mmCIF file of C-alpha atoms in Angstrom:
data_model
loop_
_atom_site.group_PDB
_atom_site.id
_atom_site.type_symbol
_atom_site.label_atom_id
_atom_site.label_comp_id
_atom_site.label_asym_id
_atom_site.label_seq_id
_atom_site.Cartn_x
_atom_site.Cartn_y
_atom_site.Cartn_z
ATOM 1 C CA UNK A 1 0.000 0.000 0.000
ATOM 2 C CA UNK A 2 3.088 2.611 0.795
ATOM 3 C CA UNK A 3 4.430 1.576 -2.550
ATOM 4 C CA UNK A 4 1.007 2.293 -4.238
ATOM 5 C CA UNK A 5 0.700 5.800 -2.623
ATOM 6 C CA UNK A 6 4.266 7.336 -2.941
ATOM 7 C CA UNK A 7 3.833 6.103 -6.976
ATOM 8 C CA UNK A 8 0.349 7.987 -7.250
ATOM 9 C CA UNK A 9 1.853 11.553 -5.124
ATOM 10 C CA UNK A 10 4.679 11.327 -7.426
ATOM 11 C CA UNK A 11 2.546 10.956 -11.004
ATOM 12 C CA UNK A 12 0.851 13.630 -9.968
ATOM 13 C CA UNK A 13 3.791 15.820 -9.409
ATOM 14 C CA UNK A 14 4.899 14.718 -12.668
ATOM 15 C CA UNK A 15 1.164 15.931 -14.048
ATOM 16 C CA UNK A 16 1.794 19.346 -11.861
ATOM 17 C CA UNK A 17 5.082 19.877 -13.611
ATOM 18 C CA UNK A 18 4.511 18.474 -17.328
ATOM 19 C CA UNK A 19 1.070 21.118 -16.405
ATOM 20 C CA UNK A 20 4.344 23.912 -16.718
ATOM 21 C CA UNK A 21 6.045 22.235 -19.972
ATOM 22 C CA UNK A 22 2.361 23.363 -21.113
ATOM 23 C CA UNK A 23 2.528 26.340 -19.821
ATOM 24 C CA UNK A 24 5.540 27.608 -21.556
ATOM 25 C CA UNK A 25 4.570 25.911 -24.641
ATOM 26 C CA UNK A 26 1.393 28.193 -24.979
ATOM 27 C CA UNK A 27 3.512 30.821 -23.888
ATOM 28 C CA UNK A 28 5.780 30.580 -26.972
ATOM 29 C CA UNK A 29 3.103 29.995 -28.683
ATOM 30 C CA UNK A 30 1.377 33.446 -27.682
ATOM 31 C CA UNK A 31 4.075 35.686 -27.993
ATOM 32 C CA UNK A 32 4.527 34.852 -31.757
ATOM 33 C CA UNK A 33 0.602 35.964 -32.055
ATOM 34 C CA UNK A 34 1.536 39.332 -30.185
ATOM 35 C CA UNK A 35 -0.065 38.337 -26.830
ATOM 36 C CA UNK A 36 1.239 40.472 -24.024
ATOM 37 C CA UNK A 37 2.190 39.876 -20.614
ATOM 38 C CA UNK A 38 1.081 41.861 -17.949
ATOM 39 C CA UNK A 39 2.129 41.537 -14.233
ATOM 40 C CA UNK A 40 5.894 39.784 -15.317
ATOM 41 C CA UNK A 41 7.432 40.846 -11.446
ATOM 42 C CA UNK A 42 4.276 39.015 -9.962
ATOM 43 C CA UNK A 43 4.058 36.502 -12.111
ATOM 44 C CA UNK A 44 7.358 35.687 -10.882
ATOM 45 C CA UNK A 45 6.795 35.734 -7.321
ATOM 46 C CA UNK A 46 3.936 33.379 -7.968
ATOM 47 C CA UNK A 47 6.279 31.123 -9.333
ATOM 48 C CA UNK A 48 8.710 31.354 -6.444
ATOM 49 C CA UNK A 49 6.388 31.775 -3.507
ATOM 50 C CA UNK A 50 4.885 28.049 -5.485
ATOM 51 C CA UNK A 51 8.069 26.404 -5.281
ATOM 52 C CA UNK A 52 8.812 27.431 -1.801
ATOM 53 C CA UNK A 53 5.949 26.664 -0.610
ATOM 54 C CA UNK A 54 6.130 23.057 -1.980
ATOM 55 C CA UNK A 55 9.882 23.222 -0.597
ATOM 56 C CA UNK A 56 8.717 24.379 2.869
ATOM 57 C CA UNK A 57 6.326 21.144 2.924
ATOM 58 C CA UNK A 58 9.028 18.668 1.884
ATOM 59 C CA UNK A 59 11.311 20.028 4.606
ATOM 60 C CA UNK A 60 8.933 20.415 7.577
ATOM 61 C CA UNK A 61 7.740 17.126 6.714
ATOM 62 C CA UNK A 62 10.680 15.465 6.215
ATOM 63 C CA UNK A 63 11.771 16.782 9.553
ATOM 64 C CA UNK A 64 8.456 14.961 11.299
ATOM 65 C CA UNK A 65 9.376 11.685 9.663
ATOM 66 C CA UNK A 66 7.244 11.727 6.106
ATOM 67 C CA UNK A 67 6.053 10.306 4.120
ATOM 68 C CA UNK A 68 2.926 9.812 6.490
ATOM 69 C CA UNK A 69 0.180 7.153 5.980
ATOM 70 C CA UNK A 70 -2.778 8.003 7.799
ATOM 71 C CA UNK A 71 -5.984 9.359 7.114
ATOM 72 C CA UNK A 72 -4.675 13.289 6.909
ATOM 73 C CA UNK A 73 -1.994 12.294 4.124
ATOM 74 C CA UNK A 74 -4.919 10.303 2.218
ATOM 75 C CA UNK A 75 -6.841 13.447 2.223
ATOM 76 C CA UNK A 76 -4.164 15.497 1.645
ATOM 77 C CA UNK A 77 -3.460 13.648 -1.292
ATOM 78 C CA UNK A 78 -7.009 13.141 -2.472
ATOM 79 C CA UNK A 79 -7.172 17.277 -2.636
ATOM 80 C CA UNK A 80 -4.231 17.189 -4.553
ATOM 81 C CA UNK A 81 -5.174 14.986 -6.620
ATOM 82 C CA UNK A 82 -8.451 16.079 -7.135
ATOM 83 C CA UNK A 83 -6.725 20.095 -7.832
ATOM 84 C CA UNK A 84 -4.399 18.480 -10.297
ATOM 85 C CA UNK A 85 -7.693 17.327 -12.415
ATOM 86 C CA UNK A 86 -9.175 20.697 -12.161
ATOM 87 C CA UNK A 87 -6.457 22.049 -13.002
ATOM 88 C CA UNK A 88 -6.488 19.860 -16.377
ATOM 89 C CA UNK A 89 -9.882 20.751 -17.215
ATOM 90 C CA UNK A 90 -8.618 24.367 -16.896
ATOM 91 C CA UNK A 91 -5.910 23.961 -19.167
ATOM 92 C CA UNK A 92 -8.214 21.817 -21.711
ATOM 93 C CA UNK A 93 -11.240 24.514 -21.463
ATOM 94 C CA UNK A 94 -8.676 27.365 -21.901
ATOM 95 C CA UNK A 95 -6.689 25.430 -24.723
ATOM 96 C CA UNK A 96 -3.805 27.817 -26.077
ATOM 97 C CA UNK A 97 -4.612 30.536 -24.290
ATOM 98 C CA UNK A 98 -3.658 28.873 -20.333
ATOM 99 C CA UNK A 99 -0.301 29.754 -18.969
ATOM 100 C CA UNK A 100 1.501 30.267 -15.453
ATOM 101 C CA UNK A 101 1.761 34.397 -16.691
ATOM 102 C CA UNK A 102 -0.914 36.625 -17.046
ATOM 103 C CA UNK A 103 -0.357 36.744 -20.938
ATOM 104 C CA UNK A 104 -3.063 38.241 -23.217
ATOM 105 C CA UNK A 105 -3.441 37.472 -26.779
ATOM 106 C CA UNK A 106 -4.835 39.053 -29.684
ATOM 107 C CA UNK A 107 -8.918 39.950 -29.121
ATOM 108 C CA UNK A 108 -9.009 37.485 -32.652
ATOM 109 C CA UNK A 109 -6.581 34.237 -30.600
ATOM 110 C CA UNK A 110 -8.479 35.015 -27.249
ATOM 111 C CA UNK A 111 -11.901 34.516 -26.125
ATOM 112 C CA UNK A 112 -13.530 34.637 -23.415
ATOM 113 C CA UNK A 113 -14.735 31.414 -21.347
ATOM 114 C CA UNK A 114 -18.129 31.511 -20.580
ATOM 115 C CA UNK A 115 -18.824 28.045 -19.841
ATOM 116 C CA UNK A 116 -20.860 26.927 -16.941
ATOM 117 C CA UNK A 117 -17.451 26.586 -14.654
ATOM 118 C CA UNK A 118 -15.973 29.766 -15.456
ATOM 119 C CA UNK A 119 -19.625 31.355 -14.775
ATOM 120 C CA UNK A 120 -19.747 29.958 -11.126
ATOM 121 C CA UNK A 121 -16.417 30.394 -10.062
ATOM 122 C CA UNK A 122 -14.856 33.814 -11.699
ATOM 123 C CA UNK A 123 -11.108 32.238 -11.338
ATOM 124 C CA UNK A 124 -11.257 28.325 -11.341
ATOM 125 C CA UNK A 125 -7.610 27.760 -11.812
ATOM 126 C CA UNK A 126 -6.898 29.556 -8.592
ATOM 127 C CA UNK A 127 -9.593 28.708 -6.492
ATOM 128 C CA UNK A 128 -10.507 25.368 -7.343
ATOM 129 C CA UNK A 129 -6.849 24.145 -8.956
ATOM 130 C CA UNK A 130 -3.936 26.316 -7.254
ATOM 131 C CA UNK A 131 -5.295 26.916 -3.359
ATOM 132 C CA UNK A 132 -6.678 23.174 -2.799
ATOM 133 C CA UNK A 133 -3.407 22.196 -4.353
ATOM 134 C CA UNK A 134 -1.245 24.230 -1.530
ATOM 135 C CA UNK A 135 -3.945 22.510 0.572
ATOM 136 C CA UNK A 136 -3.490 18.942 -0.421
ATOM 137 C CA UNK A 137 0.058 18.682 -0.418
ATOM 138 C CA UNK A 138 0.714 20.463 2.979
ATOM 139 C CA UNK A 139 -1.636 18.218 4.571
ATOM 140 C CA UNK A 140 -0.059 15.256 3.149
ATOM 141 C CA UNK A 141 3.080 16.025 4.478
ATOM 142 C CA UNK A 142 1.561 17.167 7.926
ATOM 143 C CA UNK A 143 3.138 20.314 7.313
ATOM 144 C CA UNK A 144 1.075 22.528 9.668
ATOM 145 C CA UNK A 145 3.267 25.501 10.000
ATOM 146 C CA UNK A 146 3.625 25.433 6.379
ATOM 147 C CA UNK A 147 0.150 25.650 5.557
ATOM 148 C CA UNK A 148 -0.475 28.349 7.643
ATOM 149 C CA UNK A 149 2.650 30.718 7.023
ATOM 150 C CA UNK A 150 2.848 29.990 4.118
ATOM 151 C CA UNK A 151 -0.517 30.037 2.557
ATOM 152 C CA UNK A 152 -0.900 33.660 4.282
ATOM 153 C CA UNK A 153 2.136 34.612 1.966
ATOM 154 C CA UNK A 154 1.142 33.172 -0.713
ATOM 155 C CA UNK A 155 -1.940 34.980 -0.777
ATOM 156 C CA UNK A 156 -0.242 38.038 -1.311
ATOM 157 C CA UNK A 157 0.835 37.513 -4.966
ATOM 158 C CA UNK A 158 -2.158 35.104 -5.201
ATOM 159 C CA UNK A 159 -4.488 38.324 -4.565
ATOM 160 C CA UNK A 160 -2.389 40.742 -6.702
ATOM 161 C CA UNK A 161 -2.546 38.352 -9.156
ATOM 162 C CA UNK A 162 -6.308 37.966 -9.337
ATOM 163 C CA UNK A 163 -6.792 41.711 -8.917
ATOM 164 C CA UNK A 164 -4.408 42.142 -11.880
ATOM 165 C CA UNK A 165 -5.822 39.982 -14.147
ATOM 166 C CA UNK A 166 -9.897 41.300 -13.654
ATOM 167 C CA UNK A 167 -8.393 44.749 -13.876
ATOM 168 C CA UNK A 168 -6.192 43.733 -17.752
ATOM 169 C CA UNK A 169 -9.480 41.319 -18.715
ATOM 170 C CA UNK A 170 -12.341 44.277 -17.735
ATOM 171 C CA UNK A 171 -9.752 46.520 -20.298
ATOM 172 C CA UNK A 172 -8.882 44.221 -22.776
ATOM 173 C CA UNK A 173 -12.665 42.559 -23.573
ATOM 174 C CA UNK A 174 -15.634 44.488 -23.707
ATOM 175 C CA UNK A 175 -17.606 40.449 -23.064
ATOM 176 C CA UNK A 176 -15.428 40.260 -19.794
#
């Protein structure tokens, strides 16, 4: 059973990170449309404040003895799991347009999403993919201290970032 749980965290790291490979594919990809990026010095602290957090979680629960089996690491990992998926149907419903940046193409290369997800939820990726993920994997490494320092700085960026991006969108797209 160990065997069969460290194999499923670390596929879904893999899916987290190949979910980056995308990102900077589209990127490319955007760029040689015209797309711009706004927010580059956030976008970048994002990125940082991600991997430390993750970082932060591997240490303090390395230091308690992970990996844990027990009902908190199943759930942790079930959230994570669970973001990573969301996080898929993000990228999938957003196609070429998705990226870690806050890149915006063309009005003719970008639409808007107004499917039924993106009509409940105003940003998905962040608050039903990227939080429950922070979530997920602190819990399944018991990482306590973690999750609560650290998900209070993360927040910062996280709330510039959303702020940002409603402020670029409501300017860009008259449909926004």
């Amino acid at each position: 059973m160990k065997t069969i749980i460290l194999i499923v965290f670390f596929l879904i790291v893999l899916l987290r990170l190949i979910s980056s490979v995308i990102s900077g594919i589209n990127e490319r990809r955007l760029r040689k449309m015209g797309a711009v990026e706004f927010g580059k010095r956030n976008s970048l602290l994002l990125i940082v404040a991600h991997v430390l957090f993750y970082l932060a979680c591997i240490t303090e629960g390395t230091m308690k003895g992970a990996f844990f089996y027990d009902n908190i690491s199943y759930i942790g990992l079930t959230i994570f799991a669970a973001s990573v998926a969301i996080l898929y149907y993000v990228i999938y419903s957003l196609r070429h347009i998705w990226t870690l940046k806050l890149i915006i193409a063309p009005a003719e290369y970008h639409t808007i999403n107004k499917s039924a997800l993106f009509r409940l939820v105003r940003h998905p990726n962040y608050y039903l993919s990227v939080l429950p993920e922070l979530v997920g994997f602190a819990l399944f490494f018991h990482a306590w201290i973690t999750l609560v320092v650290g998900m209070a700085i993360y927040l910062i960026p996280l709330i510039t970032r959303i702020r940002e991006e409603e402020k670029v969108m409501k300017s860009q797209f008259n449909d926004y």
